[in-house]
Coordinates of C-alpha atoms in Angstrom, one line a residue:
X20 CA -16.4 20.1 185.6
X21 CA -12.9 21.6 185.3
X22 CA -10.8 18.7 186.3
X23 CA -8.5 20.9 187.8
X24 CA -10.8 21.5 191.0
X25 CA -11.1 17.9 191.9
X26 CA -7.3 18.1 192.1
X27 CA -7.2 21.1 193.9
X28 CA -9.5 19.9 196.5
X29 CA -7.9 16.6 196.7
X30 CA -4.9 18.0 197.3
X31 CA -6.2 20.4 200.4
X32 CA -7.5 17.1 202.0
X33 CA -4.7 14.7 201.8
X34 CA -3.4 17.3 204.5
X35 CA -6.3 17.8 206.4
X36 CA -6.3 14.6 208.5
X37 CA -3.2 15.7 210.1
X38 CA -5.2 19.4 211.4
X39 CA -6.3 17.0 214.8
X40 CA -3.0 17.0 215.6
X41 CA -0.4 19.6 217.6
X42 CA 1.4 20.9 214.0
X43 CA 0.3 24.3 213.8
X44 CA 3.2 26.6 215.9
X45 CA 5.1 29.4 215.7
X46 CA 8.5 27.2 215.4
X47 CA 10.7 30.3 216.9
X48 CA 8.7 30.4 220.3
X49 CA 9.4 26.9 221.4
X50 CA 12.8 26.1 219.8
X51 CA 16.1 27.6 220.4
X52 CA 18.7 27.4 217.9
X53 CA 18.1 26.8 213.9
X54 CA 18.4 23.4 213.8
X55 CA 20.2 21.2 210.9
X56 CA 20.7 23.2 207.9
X57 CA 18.6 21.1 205.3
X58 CA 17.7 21.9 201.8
X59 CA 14.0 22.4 201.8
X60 CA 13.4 21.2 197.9
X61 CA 15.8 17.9 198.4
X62 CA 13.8 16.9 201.9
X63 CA 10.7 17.0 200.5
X64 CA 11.9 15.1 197.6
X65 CA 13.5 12.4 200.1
X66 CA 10.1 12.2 202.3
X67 CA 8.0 11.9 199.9
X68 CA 10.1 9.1 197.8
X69 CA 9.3 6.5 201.0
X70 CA 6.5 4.5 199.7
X71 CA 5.3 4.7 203.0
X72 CA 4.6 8.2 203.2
X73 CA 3.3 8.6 199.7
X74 CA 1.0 6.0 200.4
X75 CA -0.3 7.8 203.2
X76 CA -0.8 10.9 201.5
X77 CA -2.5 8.9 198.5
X78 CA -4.7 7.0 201.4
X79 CA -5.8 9.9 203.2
X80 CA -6.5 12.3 200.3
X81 CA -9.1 10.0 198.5
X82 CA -10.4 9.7 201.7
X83 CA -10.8 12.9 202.8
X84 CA -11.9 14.2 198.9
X85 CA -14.2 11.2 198.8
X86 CA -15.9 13.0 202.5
X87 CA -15.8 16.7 201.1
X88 CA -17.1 15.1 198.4
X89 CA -20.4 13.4 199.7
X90 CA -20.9 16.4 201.9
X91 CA -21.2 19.3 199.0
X92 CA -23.6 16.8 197.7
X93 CA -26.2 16.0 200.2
X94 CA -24.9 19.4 201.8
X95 CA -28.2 21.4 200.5
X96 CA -30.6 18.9 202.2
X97 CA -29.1 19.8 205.6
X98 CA -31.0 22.3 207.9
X99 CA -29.0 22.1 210.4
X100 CA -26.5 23.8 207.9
X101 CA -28.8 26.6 207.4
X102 CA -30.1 27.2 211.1
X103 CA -26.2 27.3 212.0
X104 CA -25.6 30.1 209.9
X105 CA -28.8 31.9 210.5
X106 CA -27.9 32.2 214.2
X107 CA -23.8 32.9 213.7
X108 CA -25.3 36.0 211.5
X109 CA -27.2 37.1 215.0
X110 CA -23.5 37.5 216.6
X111 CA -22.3 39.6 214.2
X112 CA -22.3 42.5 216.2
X113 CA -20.2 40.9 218.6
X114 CA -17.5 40.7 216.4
X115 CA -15.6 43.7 217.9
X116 CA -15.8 42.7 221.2
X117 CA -14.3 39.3 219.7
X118 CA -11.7 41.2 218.1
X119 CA -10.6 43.7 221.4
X120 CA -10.4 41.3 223.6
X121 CA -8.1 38.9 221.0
X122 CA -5.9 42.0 220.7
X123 CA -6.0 43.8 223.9
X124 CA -5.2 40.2 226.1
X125 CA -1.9 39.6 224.8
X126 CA -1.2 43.2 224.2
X127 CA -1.3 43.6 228.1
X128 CA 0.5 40.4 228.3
X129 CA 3.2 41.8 226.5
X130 CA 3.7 44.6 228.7
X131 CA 4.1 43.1 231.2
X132 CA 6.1 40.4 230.0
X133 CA 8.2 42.6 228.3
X134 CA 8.1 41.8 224.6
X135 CA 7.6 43.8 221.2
X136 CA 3.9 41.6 219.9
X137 CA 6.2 38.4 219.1
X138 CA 7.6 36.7 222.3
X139 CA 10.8 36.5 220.2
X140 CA 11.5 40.1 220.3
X141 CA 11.9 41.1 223.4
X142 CA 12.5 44.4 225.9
X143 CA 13.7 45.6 229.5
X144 CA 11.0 46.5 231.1
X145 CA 13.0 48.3 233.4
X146 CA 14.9 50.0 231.2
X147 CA 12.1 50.7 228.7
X148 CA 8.7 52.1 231.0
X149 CA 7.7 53.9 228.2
X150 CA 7.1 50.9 225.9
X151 CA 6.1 49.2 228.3
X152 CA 3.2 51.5 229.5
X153 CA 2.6 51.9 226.1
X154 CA 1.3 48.2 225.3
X155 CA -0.3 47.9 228.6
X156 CA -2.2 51.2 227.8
X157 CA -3.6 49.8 224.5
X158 CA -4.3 46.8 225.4
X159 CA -6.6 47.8 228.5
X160 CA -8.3 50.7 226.6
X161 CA -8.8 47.8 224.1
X162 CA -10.5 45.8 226.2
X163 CA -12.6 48.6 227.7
X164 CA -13.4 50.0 224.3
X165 CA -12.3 53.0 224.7
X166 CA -11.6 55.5 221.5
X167 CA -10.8 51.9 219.8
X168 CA -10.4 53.8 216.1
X169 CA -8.0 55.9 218.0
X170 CA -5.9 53.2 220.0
X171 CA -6.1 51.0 216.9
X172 CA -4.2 53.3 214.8
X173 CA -1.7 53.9 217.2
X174 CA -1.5 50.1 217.8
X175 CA -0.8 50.2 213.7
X176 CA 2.1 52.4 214.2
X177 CA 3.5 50.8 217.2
X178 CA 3.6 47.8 215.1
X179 CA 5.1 49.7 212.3
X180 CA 7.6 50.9 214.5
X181 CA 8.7 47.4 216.2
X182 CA 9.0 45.8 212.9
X183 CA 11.5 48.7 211.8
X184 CA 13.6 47.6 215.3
X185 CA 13.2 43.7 214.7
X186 CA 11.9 42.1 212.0
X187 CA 11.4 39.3 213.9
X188 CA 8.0 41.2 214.8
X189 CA 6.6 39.4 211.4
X190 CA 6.0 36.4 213.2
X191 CA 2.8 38.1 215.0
X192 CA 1.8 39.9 211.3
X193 CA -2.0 38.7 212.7
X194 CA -2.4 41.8 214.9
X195 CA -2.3 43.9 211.2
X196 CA -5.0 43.0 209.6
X197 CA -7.2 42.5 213.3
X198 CA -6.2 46.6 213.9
X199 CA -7.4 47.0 210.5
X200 CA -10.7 45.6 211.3
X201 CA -11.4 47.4 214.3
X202 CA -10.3 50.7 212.7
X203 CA -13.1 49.9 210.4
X204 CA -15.8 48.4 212.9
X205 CA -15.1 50.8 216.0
X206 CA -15.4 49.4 219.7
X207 CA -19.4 47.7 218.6
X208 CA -21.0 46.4 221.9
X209 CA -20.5 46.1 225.1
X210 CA -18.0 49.1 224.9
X211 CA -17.4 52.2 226.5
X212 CA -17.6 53.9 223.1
X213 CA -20.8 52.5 222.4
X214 CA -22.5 53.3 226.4
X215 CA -20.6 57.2 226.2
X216 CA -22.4 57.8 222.5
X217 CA -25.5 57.1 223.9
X218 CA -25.6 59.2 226.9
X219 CA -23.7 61.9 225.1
X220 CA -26.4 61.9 221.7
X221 CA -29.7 62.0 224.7
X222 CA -31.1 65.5 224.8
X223 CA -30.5 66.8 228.3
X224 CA -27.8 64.5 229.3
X225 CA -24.7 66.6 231.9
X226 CA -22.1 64.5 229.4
X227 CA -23.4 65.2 226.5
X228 CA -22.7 68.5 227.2
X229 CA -18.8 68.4 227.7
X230 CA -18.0 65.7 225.8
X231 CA -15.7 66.6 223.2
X232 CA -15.7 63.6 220.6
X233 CA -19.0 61.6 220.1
X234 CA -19.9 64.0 217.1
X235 CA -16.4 62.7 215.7
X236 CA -17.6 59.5 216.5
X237 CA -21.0 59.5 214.8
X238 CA -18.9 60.6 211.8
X239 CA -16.2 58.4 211.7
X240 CA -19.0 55.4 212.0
X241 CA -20.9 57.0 209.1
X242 CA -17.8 57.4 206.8
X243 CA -16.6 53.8 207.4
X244 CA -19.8 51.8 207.2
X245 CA -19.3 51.5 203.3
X246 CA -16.2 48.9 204.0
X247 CA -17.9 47.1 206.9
X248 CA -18.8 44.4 204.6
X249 CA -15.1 44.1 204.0
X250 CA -14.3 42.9 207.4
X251 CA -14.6 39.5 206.6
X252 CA -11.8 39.6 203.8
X253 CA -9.6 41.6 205.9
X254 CA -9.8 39.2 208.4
X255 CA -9.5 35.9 206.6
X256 CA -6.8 36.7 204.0
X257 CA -4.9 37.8 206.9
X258 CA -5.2 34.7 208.8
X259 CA -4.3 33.2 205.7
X260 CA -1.2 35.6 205.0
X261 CA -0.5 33.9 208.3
X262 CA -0.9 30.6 207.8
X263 CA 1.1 30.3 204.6
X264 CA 3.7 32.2 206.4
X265 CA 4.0 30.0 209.0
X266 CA 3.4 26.5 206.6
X267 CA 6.1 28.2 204.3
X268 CA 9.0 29.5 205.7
X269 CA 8.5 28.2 209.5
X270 CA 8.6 24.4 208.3
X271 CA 9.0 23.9 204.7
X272 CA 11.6 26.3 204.0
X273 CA 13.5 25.4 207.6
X274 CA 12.9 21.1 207.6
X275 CA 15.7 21.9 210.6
X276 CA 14.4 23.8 212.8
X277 CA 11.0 22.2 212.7
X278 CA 12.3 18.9 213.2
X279 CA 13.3 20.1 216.5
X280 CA 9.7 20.3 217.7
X281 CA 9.0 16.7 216.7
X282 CA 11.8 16.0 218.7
X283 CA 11.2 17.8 221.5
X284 CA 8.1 16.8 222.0
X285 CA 7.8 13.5 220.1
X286 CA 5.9 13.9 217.9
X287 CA 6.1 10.5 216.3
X288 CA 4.8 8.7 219.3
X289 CA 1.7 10.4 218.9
X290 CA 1.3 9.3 215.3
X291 CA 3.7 7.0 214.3
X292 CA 5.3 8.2 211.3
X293 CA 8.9 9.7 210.6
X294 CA 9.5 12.5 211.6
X295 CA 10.2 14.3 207.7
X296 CA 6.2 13.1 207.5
X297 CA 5.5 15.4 210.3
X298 CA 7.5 18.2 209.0
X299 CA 6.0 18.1 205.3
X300 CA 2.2 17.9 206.2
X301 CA 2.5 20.3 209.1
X302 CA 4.0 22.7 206.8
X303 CA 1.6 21.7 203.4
X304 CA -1.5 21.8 205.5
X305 CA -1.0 25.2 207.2
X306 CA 0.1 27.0 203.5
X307 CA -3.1 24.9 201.8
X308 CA -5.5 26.1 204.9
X309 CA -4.3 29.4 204.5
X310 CA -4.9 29.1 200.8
X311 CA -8.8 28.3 201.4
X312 CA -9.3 31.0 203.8
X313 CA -7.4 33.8 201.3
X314 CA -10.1 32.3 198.2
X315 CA -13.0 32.1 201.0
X316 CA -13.4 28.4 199.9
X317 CA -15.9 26.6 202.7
X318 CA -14.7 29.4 205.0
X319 CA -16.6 29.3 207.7
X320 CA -15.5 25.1 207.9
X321 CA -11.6 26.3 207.6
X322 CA -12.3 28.9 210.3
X323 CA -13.3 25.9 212.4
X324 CA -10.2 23.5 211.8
X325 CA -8.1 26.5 212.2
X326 CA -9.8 26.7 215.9
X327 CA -9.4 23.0 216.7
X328 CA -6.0 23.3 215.0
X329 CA -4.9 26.3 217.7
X330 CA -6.6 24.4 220.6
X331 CA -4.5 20.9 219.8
X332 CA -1.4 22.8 219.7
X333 CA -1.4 24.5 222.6
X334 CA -2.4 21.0 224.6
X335 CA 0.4 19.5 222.6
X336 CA 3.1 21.8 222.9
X337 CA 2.7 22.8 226.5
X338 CA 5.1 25.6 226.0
X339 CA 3.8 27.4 223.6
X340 CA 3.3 30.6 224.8
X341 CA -0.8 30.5 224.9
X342 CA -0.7 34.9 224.7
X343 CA 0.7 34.7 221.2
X344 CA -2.2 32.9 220.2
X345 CA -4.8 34.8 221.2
X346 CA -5.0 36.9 218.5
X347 CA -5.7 34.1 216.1
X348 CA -8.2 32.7 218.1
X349 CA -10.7 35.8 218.3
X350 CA -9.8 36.2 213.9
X351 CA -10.9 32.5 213.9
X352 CA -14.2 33.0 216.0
X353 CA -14.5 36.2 214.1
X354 CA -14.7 34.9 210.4
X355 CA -16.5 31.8 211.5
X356 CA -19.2 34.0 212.3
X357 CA -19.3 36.6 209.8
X358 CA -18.4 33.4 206.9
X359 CA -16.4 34.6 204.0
X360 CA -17.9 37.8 202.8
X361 CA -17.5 39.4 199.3
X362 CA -14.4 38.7 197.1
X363 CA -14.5 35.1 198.0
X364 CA -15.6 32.0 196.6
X365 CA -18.3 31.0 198.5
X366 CA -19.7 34.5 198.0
X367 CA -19.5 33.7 194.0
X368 CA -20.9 30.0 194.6
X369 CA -23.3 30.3 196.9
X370 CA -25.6 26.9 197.9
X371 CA -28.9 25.9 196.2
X372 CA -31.9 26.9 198.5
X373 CA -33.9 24.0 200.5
X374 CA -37.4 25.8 198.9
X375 CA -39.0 28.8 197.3
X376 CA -39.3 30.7 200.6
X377 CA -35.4 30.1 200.8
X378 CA -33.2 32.8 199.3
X379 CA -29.5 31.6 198.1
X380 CA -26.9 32.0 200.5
X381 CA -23.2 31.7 200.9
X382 CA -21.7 28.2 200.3
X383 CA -19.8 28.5 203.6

């Protein structure tokens, strides 16, 4: 075996044991102020040179590669494992309901509240109906369903637009590739699209007489069922576009400003380490999970630290806006049902099969 995988994977779960913990966060929604202007390359240098600290990231990545470890291995005589799947595959369908109601929540919320997608960036409601009627429009025909290919596409340019005002807007980049994948999948079921198709395509139906779009319907979900296998890699590479972002330039490339959140909300009392430690692997494990999720690598496991991940940080940083999360929640329940897809590692691996009658499947 390449000796270069062993590494890789060692690497990924030296950081992992710290995922039970409140790192994950948008560092701009619950700071004010940069922080100390530090050299990212000479703090990591200096954290990592405590024996201390090395010793715990030596400690906990054997540990945690010696687990992944035993678990690919005894991994194909687990039918739990394979009954898991089998049923997440049932909810597939459900996926755009997932997604709608991860985008159209805090779309609403942000209408009301009076900010561009990122809390950061925000507007007068007052002095700006417009945009504001225009987010709390979206968002509620988003959660009805309603002409979702239609309201996703102007949800695309609306995004466009904001991050041409304020770039700030990057720091909610998930809603991109969660537009994308309804623009692809449609409103599914429950939906209005879905209930007004089927009255309008019945034979003798008063609607389907005057209803103007369900023919452009049944051919937009014609024309884009070729990339509906693509959903999955639209949705995890940009959650993990996201992570890396935040790992990257939100902690490692600001030691500052994140050390204000350990700080604030100390951090080191939970686990008692210093408080570079807390900076370093919050930042390494976010850009490595987002790495596993971009090469589909046990995807369907990151999806579900990423979800335990979001739910610790929002208990531990109580003000953490919970709407700016939403969004990554539904892509998190979203790819841990649909798994990987094609284009993805697990996709190329795939699992040996418990029997004959068993066919291979995904390594997720």
């Amino acid at each position: 075996m390449d000796t270069r995988i062993p590494s890789f994977i060692g690497t990924v779960a030296l950081v992992l044991t710290l995922l039970s913990r409140p790192a994950a966060a948008h560092v701009d929604y619950v700071t004010e102020g940069p922080g100390e202007a530090l050299d990212a390359v000479a703090f990591a240098i200096s954290v990592l040179s405590n024996p201390v600290n090395a010793a715990v990231f030596g400690i906990s990545g054997l540990a945690v590669t010696g687990g992944l470890a035993a678990y690919l291995w005894v991994r194909p005589t687990i039918a739990d494992i394979v009954i898991l799947r089998d049923v997440l595959v049932g909810y597939a369908d459900l996926v755009p309901w997932m997604l709608r109601l991860s985008v159209g929540l805090p779309l609403v919320g942000a209408g009301f509240q009076g900010y561009l997608f990122a809390p950061t960036v925000t507007f007068d409601p007052a002095t700006s109906p417009v945009v504001r009627i225009l987010f709390i429009g979206l968002g509620f025909t988003l959660l009805f369903g309603l002409a979702t290919r239609i309201v996703t596409t102007i949800g695309l340019v609306t995004f466009g637009w904001a991050l041409s005002v304020d770039p700030g807007v990057v720091l909610a980049m998930e809603y991109v590739p969660a537009f994308l994948a309804l623009l692809i999948l449609g409103g599914g079921r429950p939906s209005a699209d879905h209930m007004l198709q089927r009255v309008a395509s019945t034979d003798g139906t008063y609607y389907g007489r005057v209803d103007p779009v369900h023919h452009l319907k049944g051919f937009l979900d014609t024309t884009t069922a070729t990339y509906r296998e693509y959903v999955p890699v639209i949705i995890r590479v940009g959650m993990g576009v996201t992570f890396i972002y935040l790992g990257l330039f939100q902690k490692l490339a600001e030691p500052g400003q994140a050390l204000l959140v350990v700080e604030k909300y100390n951090l080191t009392a939970v686990v008692p380490v210093d408080p570079g430690m807390w900076v370093l692997g919050a930042g390494l494990t976010e850009m490595l999970v987002g790495l596993v999720l971009i090469f589909g690598f046990m995807t369907r496991g990151a999806a579900a630290v990423s979800f335990v991940l979001f739910t610790t940080t929002l208990f531990g940083l109580p003000d953490d806006p919970v709407l700016a999360h939403i969004t990554l929640f539904g892509m998190a329940s979203a790819v841990f049902t649909m798994g990987a897809g094609p284009l993805s590692f697990d996709d190329w691996f795939g699992r040996p099969a418990q029997s004959d009658r068993e066919s291979v499947v995904s390594a997720d």
